Coordinates of C-alpha atoms and ligand atoms in Angstrom, one line a residue:
M300 CA -0.1 -0.3 0.1
T301 CA 1.4 3.2 -1.4
E302 CA 0.3 7.0 -0.5
A303 CA 1.3 9.2 -3.6
T304 CA 0.0 11.7 -5.9
W305 CA -1.7 9.6 -9.5
R306 CA -2.1 11.4 -12.5
N307 CA -3.4 10.9 -15.9
W308 CA -1.9 10.0 -19.0
G309 CA -3.3 13.1 -20.8
R310 CA -1.8 15.4 -17.7
T311 CA -5.8 16.9 -17.5
V312 CA -6.7 15.1 -13.7
E313 CA -4.2 14.8 -10.4
S314 CA -5.1 12.7 -7.3
T315 CA -4.4 11.8 -4.3
P316 CA -5.3 8.7 -3.2
T317 CA -5.5 7.0 0.6
E318 CA -4.0 3.9 -0.4
S319 CA -3.5 1.9 -3.7
V320 CA -4.5 -1.4 -3.8
F321 CA -3.2 -4.3 -6.3
P322 CA -5.7 -7.7 -5.6
T323 CA -5.0 -10.5 -7.3
T324 CA -8.2 -12.5 -6.7
T325 CA -12.1 -11.5 -7.1
A326 CA -12.8 -12.4 -3.4
E327 CA -9.9 -10.2 -1.8
I328 CA -11.7 -7.5 -4.7
A329 CA -14.5 -7.9 -2.5
R330 CA -12.9 -7.9 0.7
I331 CA -11.5 -4.6 0.0
V332 CA -15.0 -3.1 -1.7
Q333 CA -16.6 -4.6 2.3
R334 CA -13.5 -2.6 4.1
A335 CA -14.4 0.5 2.3
A336 CA -17.9 0.4 2.9
D337 CA -17.8 -0.5 6.6
S338 CA -14.8 3.0 6.9
G339 CA -17.6 4.6 4.7
T340 CA -14.2 5.4 2.7
S341 CA -14.6 5.6 -1.1
L342 CA -12.8 3.2 -3.8
K343 CA -12.0 4.0 -7.1
T344 CA -10.8 1.1 -10.0
V345 CA -8.3 2.6 -12.2
G346 CA -7.8 1.0 -15.8
A347 CA -4.5 2.2 -17.4
G348 CA -5.1 5.7 -16.3
H349 CA -5.9 6.9 -20.6
S350 CA -9.0 9.1 -19.6
F351 CA -8.7 12.6 -19.6
S352 CA -12.4 13.0 -17.5
A353 CA -11.8 12.5 -13.9
C354 CA -13.5 9.6 -14.2
A355 CA -11.2 7.6 -12.5
A356 CA -9.4 9.6 -9.9
T357 CA -10.3 9.4 -6.2
E358 CA -9.3 11.0 -2.9
G359 CA -10.5 7.8 -1.5
I360 CA -9.3 3.6 -2.2
Q361 CA -8.0 3.3 -5.8
L362 CA -8.5 0.1 -6.9
S363 CA -5.7 -1.3 -9.7
L364 CA -6.2 -4.8 -10.9
D365 CA -2.6 -4.7 -13.3
N366 CA -1.9 -7.7 -11.0
L367 CA -5.6 -9.8 -12.1
A368 CA -4.9 -9.9 -16.1
G369 CA -4.7 -13.0 -18.8
V370 CA -7.5 -15.3 -20.4
K371 CA -9.3 -17.2 -18.2
A372 CA -11.8 -19.3 -20.4
V373 CA -12.6 -19.5 -24.0
T374 CA -15.3 -20.8 -24.9
P375 CA -16.4 -21.8 -29.0
V376 CA -19.0 -20.3 -30.6
Y377 CA -20.5 -21.6 -33.5
G378 CA -22.7 -20.2 -35.9
P379 CA -26.4 -21.4 -37.4
D380 CA -24.8 -25.0 -39.9
G381 CA -22.6 -25.6 -36.5
E382 CA -19.6 -23.8 -38.4
P383 CA -16.7 -22.1 -36.1
A384 CA -17.6 -18.4 -35.2
G385 CA -15.5 -17.7 -33.0
A386 CA -14.9 -17.7 -29.0
D387 CA -16.5 -15.9 -25.7
V388 CA -13.2 -15.5 -24.3
T389 CA -13.4 -14.3 -20.3
L390 CA -10.7 -11.8 -19.2
W391 CA -9.3 -11.1 -15.7
A392 CA -10.4 -7.1 -16.4
G393 CA -6.9 -5.9 -15.8
T394 CA -5.6 -7.7 -19.1
R395 CA -4.6 -4.6 -21.5
L396 CA -5.6 -4.6 -24.7
R397 CA -2.0 -4.3 -25.8
D398 CA -1.7 -7.9 -24.5
A399 CA -4.9 -9.4 -25.6
G400 CA -4.5 -9.3 -29.4
P401 CA -1.1 -11.6 -29.6
L402 CA -3.1 -14.0 -26.8
L403 CA -5.8 -13.5 -28.7
W404 CA -4.1 -14.6 -32.2
E405 CA -2.4 -16.9 -30.1
L406 CA -5.9 -18.3 -30.1
G407 CA -7.2 -17.4 -33.6
L408 CA -9.1 -15.3 -32.7
A409 CA -9.6 -11.5 -32.7
Q410 CA -11.2 -8.4 -31.1
E411 CA -13.8 -7.5 -33.9
N412 CA -13.2 -3.8 -33.6
L413 CA -10.5 -1.6 -31.3
G414 CA -10.0 2.2 -31.1
D415 CA -6.5 3.6 -32.2
I416 CA -4.7 2.5 -29.2
D417 CA -4.4 -0.6 -27.3
E418 CA -2.5 0.6 -23.7
Q419 CA -6.7 0.8 -22.1
S420 CA -7.2 -2.2 -19.7
I421 CA -10.6 -3.9 -21.2
A422 CA -12.4 -2.8 -18.2
G423 CA -11.3 0.9 -18.4
S424 CA -11.7 1.0 -21.7
I425 CA -15.8 -0.3 -22.4
S426 CA -16.3 1.0 -18.8
T427 CA -16.4 5.0 -20.5
G428 CA -18.0 3.3 -24.3
T429 CA -14.5 3.0 -25.6
H430 CA -14.4 2.9 -30.1
G431 CA -12.8 2.5 -33.0
T432 CA -14.4 3.7 -36.4
G433 CA -16.5 1.4 -39.0
A434 CA -20.2 2.0 -39.2
G435 CA -20.8 -1.5 -39.1
F436 CA -19.6 -1.9 -36.0
G437 CA -20.3 -1.2 -32.4
S438 CA -18.0 0.2 -29.8
I439 CA -15.6 -2.5 -27.3
H440 CA -18.6 -3.1 -25.1
T441 CA -21.0 -4.0 -27.7
T442 CA -19.1 -7.3 -27.7
V443 CA -19.1 -8.1 -24.0
T444 CA -21.3 -10.8 -23.4
A445 CA -20.9 -11.7 -19.7
L446 CA -19.5 -9.9 -16.5
Q447 CA -18.0 -10.5 -12.9
I448 CA -18.6 -7.4 -10.9
V449 CA -18.3 -6.7 -6.6
T450 CA -21.1 -4.5 -5.9
G451 CA -21.2 -1.4 -3.6
T452 CA -22.2 -4.3 -0.7
G453 CA -19.0 -6.6 -1.5
E454 CA -21.3 -9.1 -3.4
I455 CA -20.0 -11.3 -6.1
L456 CA -22.4 -11.1 -9.4
D457 CA -22.3 -12.9 -12.4
C458 CA -24.4 -11.0 -15.1
D459 CA -25.4 -11.5 -18.4
A460 CA -28.1 -11.3 -20.4
Q461 CA -30.0 -13.9 -18.7
Q462 CA -28.6 -13.8 -14.8
N463 CA -29.0 -10.4 -13.6
P464 CA -29.9 -9.1 -16.4
E465 CA -30.8 -5.4 -15.9
L466 CA -27.1 -5.3 -14.0
F467 CA -25.7 -6.5 -17.2
A468 CA -27.2 -3.7 -19.6
A469 CA -26.3 -0.9 -17.6
A470 CA -22.6 -2.7 -16.1
R471 CA -21.3 -2.1 -20.0
V472 CA -20.7 1.1 -20.0
S473 CA -20.6 2.1 -16.3
L474 CA -17.8 4.5 -15.6
G475 CA -16.7 2.3 -12.3
A476 CA -20.0 3.7 -11.0
L477 CA -21.8 0.0 -10.3
G478 CA -18.9 -2.1 -8.6
V479 CA -15.3 -3.2 -9.6
L480 CA -15.3 -5.2 -12.8
S481 CA -13.6 -8.8 -12.2
C482 CA -13.9 -10.1 -15.5
V483 CA -14.9 -9.3 -19.1
T484 CA -16.4 -12.0 -21.5
V485 CA -15.8 -10.6 -24.8
R486 CA -17.4 -12.5 -28.1
C487 CA -14.4 -13.0 -30.1
V488 CA -14.1 -13.3 -34.2
P489 CA -11.7 -15.9 -35.9
A490 CA -9.1 -13.8 -36.2
F491 CA -8.9 -11.5 -39.2
A492 CA -6.1 -9.1 -40.9
L493 CA -6.8 -5.6 -42.4
E494 CA -5.2 -4.1 -45.7
S495 CA -4.6 -0.4 -44.5
T496 CA -4.7 2.4 -46.7
E497 CA -3.2 6.0 -45.9
R498 CA -3.7 8.3 -48.2
P499 CA -4.0 12.6 -48.1
S500 CA -7.6 14.5 -49.6
T501 CA -9.2 17.1 -49.0
L502 CA -12.1 18.0 -47.1
D503 CA -13.9 18.7 -50.4
E504 CA -13.6 14.8 -50.9
V505 CA -15.9 14.1 -47.7
T506 CA -18.1 17.3 -47.4
G507 CA -20.7 16.2 -49.9
D508 CA -21.7 13.2 -49.0
L509 CA -20.1 12.6 -45.2
E510 CA -22.6 9.9 -44.6
G511 CA -22.4 7.3 -47.7
F512 CA -18.5 8.4 -47.0
L513 CA -17.8 7.3 -43.7
R514 CA -20.0 4.1 -44.4
D515 CA -18.0 3.3 -47.5
G516 CA -15.8 0.3 -46.5
D517 CA -15.4 -1.3 -43.4
H518 CA -13.1 0.8 -40.9
V519 CA -13.1 4.4 -42.3
E520 CA -11.9 7.4 -40.6
F521 CA -10.2 10.6 -41.5
F522 CA -7.7 12.9 -39.8
W523 CA -8.4 16.5 -40.7
F524 CA -6.0 19.2 -40.6
P525 CA -8.0 22.0 -38.7
H526 CA -7.5 25.5 -40.0
T527 CA -6.5 23.9 -43.2
D528 CA -8.5 22.0 -45.6
L529 CA -6.3 19.0 -45.7
I530 CA -7.1 15.7 -44.4
E531 CA -5.1 11.9 -44.3
V532 CA -8.0 9.6 -45.3
K533 CA -8.0 5.8 -43.2
Q534 CA -9.6 2.9 -44.9
N535 CA -9.1 -0.4 -43.3
T536 CA -10.2 -3.3 -45.3
R537 CA -11.3 -6.9 -42.5
I538 CA -9.1 -9.7 -45.2
P539 CA -8.7 -13.1 -43.9
A540 CA -6.1 -14.0 -40.9
S541 CA -4.5 -16.8 -44.1
S542 CA -3.6 -13.5 -46.2
E543 CA -0.2 -12.8 -47.6
L544 CA 0.4 -9.9 -45.2
R545 CA 2.6 -7.0 -46.3
P546 CA 3.5 -5.4 -42.7
K547 CA 4.6 -1.8 -42.8
S548 CA 8.5 -2.2 -43.8
A549 CA 11.5 -0.9 -40.8
F550 CA 11.7 1.5 -43.1
A551 CA 8.6 3.4 -42.5
L552 CA 7.4 2.1 -39.3
K553 CA 10.6 4.4 -38.6
R554 CA 9.4 7.4 -41.3
G555 CA 5.9 7.1 -39.5
E556 CA 7.7 6.9 -35.7
L557 CA 9.1 10.2 -37.0
L558 CA 6.5 12.2 -38.7
T559 CA 4.1 11.6 -36.2
N560 CA 5.9 11.3 -32.5
N561 CA 9.2 13.2 -33.2
A562 CA 9.0 15.6 -35.9
F563 CA 5.3 16.1 -34.6
G564 CA 6.2 16.8 -31.3
M565 CA 9.0 19.3 -32.0
L566 CA 6.2 20.8 -34.0
C567 CA 3.9 21.1 -31.6
R568 CA 6.6 22.8 -29.3
T569 CA 7.5 24.8 -32.1
V570 CA 4.0 26.0 -32.4
A571 CA 3.5 26.4 -28.8
R572 CA 5.8 29.2 -28.4
R573 CA 4.7 30.9 -32.1
P574 CA 1.0 30.5 -32.3
G575 CA 0.7 32.1 -35.3
L576 CA 2.1 29.7 -36.9
T577 CA -0.4 26.9 -36.4
K578 CA -1.5 26.7 -39.9
H579 CA 1.0 26.8 -41.9
A580 CA 2.8 24.0 -39.7
N581 CA -0.6 22.2 -40.2
A582 CA -0.5 22.0 -43.8
I583 CA 3.1 21.2 -43.7
S584 CA 1.6 18.0 -41.4
G585 CA -0.9 17.6 -44.0
R586 CA 1.1 17.6 -46.9
L587 CA 4.0 15.2 -45.5
M588 CA 0.4 12.6 -45.1
G589 CA 1.6 10.1 -47.8
K590 CA 0.3 7.3 -49.5
S591 CA 0.6 3.9 -48.2
T592 CA -0.7 0.7 -48.1
Y593 CA -0.1 -2.0 -46.0
S594 CA -1.1 -5.3 -44.6
D595 CA -0.9 -7.0 -41.1
R596 CA -2.9 -8.9 -37.7
S597 CA -6.4 -7.2 -36.9
Y598 CA -4.5 -6.1 -33.9
K599 CA -1.1 -4.2 -35.1
V600 CA -2.7 -2.1 -37.8
F601 CA -6.1 -0.8 -35.3
S602 CA -3.7 0.6 -32.8
S603 CA -0.7 3.2 -32.8
T604 CA 1.8 4.7 -31.2
R605 CA 1.0 8.4 -29.2
N606 CA 4.2 9.6 -27.8
V607 CA 2.9 13.4 -28.1
R608 CA 1.0 14.3 -25.5
F609 CA -2.4 15.5 -25.7
R610 CA -6.0 16.4 -24.1
E611 CA -9.2 16.0 -26.3
I612 CA -12.5 16.4 -26.3
E613 CA -14.8 14.3 -28.6
Y614 CA -19.1 14.0 -28.9
G615 CA -20.6 11.1 -31.2
V616 CA -23.4 12.9 -32.9
P617 CA -26.1 11.6 -35.4
I618 CA -25.1 10.5 -38.5
A619 CA -26.9 12.1 -40.3
D620 CA -26.2 15.3 -38.8
A621 CA -22.2 15.2 -38.8
A622 CA -22.1 16.7 -42.1
E623 CA -23.4 20.0 -40.1
V624 CA -21.2 19.7 -37.5
L625 CA -17.9 19.2 -39.7
A626 CA -19.0 23.0 -41.6
E627 CA -19.8 24.6 -38.3
L628 CA -16.3 23.1 -37.3
R629 CA -14.5 24.3 -40.6
S630 CA -16.1 27.8 -39.6
F631 CA -14.9 28.1 -36.6
F632 CA -11.3 26.0 -37.0
D633 CA -10.7 28.7 -40.2
A634 CA -10.5 31.5 -38.9
A635 CA -7.9 30.2 -36.9
E636 CA -7.9 32.6 -33.9
F637 CA -7.2 29.6 -31.0
P638 CA -5.2 27.5 -32.7
T639 CA -4.1 23.4 -32.6
P640 CA -1.4 21.9 -34.2
F641 CA -3.6 18.4 -33.6
P642 CA -5.5 16.8 -36.6
I643 CA -9.2 16.0 -35.6
E644 CA -10.6 12.8 -35.7
V645 CA -13.4 11.7 -37.2
R646 CA -14.7 8.0 -36.8
A647 CA -18.2 6.8 -37.3
V648 CA -19.6 3.5 -35.0
R649 CA -23.1 1.5 -35.4
A650 CA -26.0 2.5 -32.4
D651 CA -26.1 -0.2 -29.6
D652 CA -28.3 -0.3 -26.6
A653 CA -26.1 0.7 -24.0
P654 CA -28.1 2.4 -21.0
L655 CA -25.0 5.1 -21.1
S656 CA -23.5 4.6 -24.4
S657 CA -22.7 7.6 -26.6
A658 CA -24.0 6.2 -29.5
H659 CA -27.1 4.9 -27.3
G660 CA -29.8 3.8 -30.0
R661 CA -28.2 6.1 -32.7
D662 CA -25.2 5.4 -35.4
S663 CA -23.0 8.5 -35.1
V664 CA -20.5 9.8 -35.8
Y665 CA -17.6 10.7 -33.5
F666 CA -15.7 14.3 -33.6
S667 CA -11.9 14.0 -31.3
V668 CA -10.7 17.3 -30.9
H669 CA -6.8 17.5 -29.7
Q670 CA -5.0 19.7 -28.4
Y671 CA -1.4 20.0 -27.5
V672 CA 0.0 20.0 -23.7
G673 CA 1.4 23.0 -24.3
M674 CA -1.2 25.6 -25.9
D675 CA -4.6 26.8 -24.5
A676 CA -7.1 23.8 -25.0
E677 CA -10.0 25.6 -23.2
P678 CA -11.2 28.4 -26.1
I679 CA -11.1 25.7 -28.4
F680 CA -12.9 23.1 -26.5
D681 CA -15.5 25.2 -25.0
H682 CA -16.3 26.4 -28.7
V683 CA -16.8 22.9 -30.2
E684 CA -18.6 21.4 -27.6
S685 CA -21.0 24.5 -28.1
V686 CA -21.3 22.7 -31.7
F687 CA -21.2 19.1 -30.3
R688 CA -24.5 20.7 -28.1
A689 CA -26.9 22.3 -30.5
A690 CA -26.1 18.5 -32.6
G691 CA -27.4 16.6 -29.6
G692 CA -24.1 15.4 -29.4
R693 CA -23.3 13.0 -26.6
P694 CA -20.0 13.5 -24.9
H695 CA -17.7 10.8 -24.8
W696 CA -16.9 9.5 -20.9
G697 CA -13.3 9.4 -20.6
K698 CA -12.6 12.4 -22.4
M699 CA -12.9 16.2 -21.6
H700 CA -16.6 17.9 -21.3
S701 CA -18.7 20.1 -19.2
L702 CA -21.7 18.5 -18.6
T703 CA -23.5 17.5 -15.6
V704 CA -26.9 16.0 -14.5
D705 CA -29.7 18.0 -15.5
E706 CA -28.6 17.8 -19.5
L707 CA -27.0 14.4 -19.2
S708 CA -30.2 12.6 -18.2
R709 CA -31.4 14.6 -21.3
L710 CA -29.5 13.2 -24.0
Y711 CA -29.6 9.7 -22.8
P712 CA -33.3 8.0 -23.1
R713 CA -31.9 5.0 -20.3
Y714 CA -30.1 7.7 -18.1
D715 CA -32.5 6.6 -14.7
D716 CA -32.6 3.3 -15.7
F717 CA -29.0 3.4 -15.1
V718 CA -29.4 5.5 -12.4
A719 CA -32.0 2.8 -11.1
V720 CA -29.3 -0.1 -11.0
R721 CA -26.8 1.9 -9.5
D722 CA -29.2 2.5 -6.5
S723 CA -29.6 -0.8 -5.9
V724 CA -25.6 -2.1 -6.4
D725 CA -24.4 1.0 -4.6
P726 CA -26.8 2.3 -2.1
E727 CA -23.8 3.7 0.0
R728 CA -21.9 5.2 -3.3
V729 CA -18.5 3.6 -2.2
F730 CA -17.6 4.2 -6.3
R731 CA -18.4 7.5 -5.8
N732 CA -15.8 10.2 -7.2
E733 CA -15.9 14.0 -8.3
Y734 CA -16.6 13.1 -11.7
T735 CA -19.9 11.0 -10.5
E736 CA -21.1 13.5 -8.7
K737 CA -20.8 15.4 -11.9
V738 CA -22.4 13.5 -14.3
L739 CA -24.8 11.1 -12.1
P740 CA -27.2 12.2 -9.2
A741 CA -26.4 12.0 -5.8
Ligands
LIG951 C1 -3.6 8.4 -26.5 C2 -5.3 8.0 -26.3 C3 -6.0 7.6 -27.2 C4 -7.2 7.7 -27.1 N1 -8.2 6.9 -28.4 C5 -9.3 6.1 -28.3 C6 -9.9 5.7 -29.3 O1 -9.2 5.7 -30.3 N2 -11.3 5.7 -28.8 C7 -11.9 5.8 -27.7 O2 -13.2 5.5 -27.7 N3 -11.1 6.7 -26.8 C8 -10.0 6.7 -27.0 N4 -9.1 6.9 -25.7 C9 -10.1 7.3 -24.2 C10 -9.7 5.5 -24.0 O3 -9.5 4.7 -24.6 C11 -10.8 5.7 -22.6 O4 -10.9 6.6 -21.6 C12 -10.4 3.8 -21.4 O5 -11.7 4.0 -20.6 C13 -9.3 4.0 -21.3 O6 -9.4 3.0 -20.6 P1 -8.5 2.6 -18.8 O7 -7.9 1.1 -19.3 O8 -6.9 3.4 -19.4 O9 -8.8 3.6 -18.0 P2 -9.5 4.4 -16.7 O10 -9.1 5.6 -17.8 O11 -8.3 4.1 -15.7 O12 -11.0 4.0 -16.5 C14 -11.8 4.7 -17.0 C15 -12.6 4.4 -16.1 O13 -13.1 2.7 -16.1 C16 -13.0 2.4 -14.8 N5 -12.9 1.3 -14.4 C17 -11.3 0.8 -14.7 N6 -11.6 -0.5 -14.6 C18 -12.6 -1.4 -14.1 C19 -12.8 -2.0 -13.5 N7 -12.0 -3.1 -13.5 N8 -13.6 -2.7 -12.8 C20 -15.1 -0.9 -12.9 N9 -14.5 0.4 -13.4 C21 -13.1 0.2 -14.6 C22 -12.2 3.9 -14.2 O14 -13.5 3.9 -12.7 C23 -12.8 4.8 -14.5 O15 -14.4 5.0 -14.4 C24 -7.9 7.4 -26.0 C25 -7.3 8.2 -24.7 C26 -5.8 8.3 -25.0 C27 -5.0 8.5 -23.6

């Protein structure tokens, strides 16, 4: 047990837990939760600390499942004609996605879709609704078929669509507010590879029919260099795992690393000192983005390395309204009054039914706006948030936003169902923190 300052990856949150604990069994988690409940202390589970919001911060007990990781069980799944269709893989909740990828590949399996980094823990990733891109694919939590959770009363509950179904539905995206997830069962698909094409283009290609553009392919997204009309399009196409793979060469990897991390970091430091240069810097970044095609194991293609630290706001808006949102953002960033050197990422995600999923009930387009840690984020985030809110946008729970209970309860049709489940499994609010106090009722 230690008492030390904790900071998240984005350096947007700092807290001083009274103690940090690293249980290695579910029974031990239950004992720790019981102790917290008995003493009236709050407890928060932290994953990889990769949320920009304060959802994982605590001034009480910080519980990490870094020592509870790996594959617990594998149950094969068959299609309608008895053909192998993947497996339900139960992962200990602290498993990092970067470890799950190779472990699953060895089993001939893969996660259906992933976000663009793989540092997160499986429990942390689903708890905020982490998503990748692909209008035909849901966020990571939509692939979860069962969970084990330690509730605020120290009970260990297994839940799935049949057993404790309300808890299961709510716990898939639950901000650590319903309990400590100890196991997460993920419906994995047979291992597959991705062929990735990255190419430079301009906003003109996407603005005519943004929805059509994002729906045209398995996993389509683009990075827009704000204050310019330059974009980098990334299209990942699913191909069989047995395909002859053409991974990025060592040279291409090195070049990518230099461009997206080293040179980009230098550029960010420069524009932080001279913000007036941002527009020109972004034009250079946009032009440096070349065309490349490569193929590799799915988990390797989905994720990238992010070494230049940033802050981020991300909202999901209904897919039909995304073009209008993009136009609004364009007029704001064209004025270049508040510069950012970071590209804006635009992705699409299929609707789902988790009560607190930001894609609840609607196919969504997500806009991620970033700011370099050394530059002022507030005026940009304030403005873009007003654009997202006007479009009925819902914030990513793991990213920065200013919404509170009143507005959130109107944005989520099943918000009250979530609150009712919380009342039943954590009546004493053991899992409270400043963030839950902001986004959930007392
Ligand atoms: C560089 C970077 C890139 C990112 N890329 C993407 C992306 O492509 N797509 C996207 O959607 N998001 C992205 N994110 C956001 C990130 O995926 C989410 O914030 C995610 O929740 C972080 O996971 P984590 O393991 O770090 O969890 P943490 O941030 O540590 O915790 C997140 C929440 O999960 C809860 N939690 C963690 N473990 C448990 C558990 N065992 N039981 C119960 N609750 C638990 C915590 O209490 C907290 O509320 C990115 C973030 C960064 C920093």
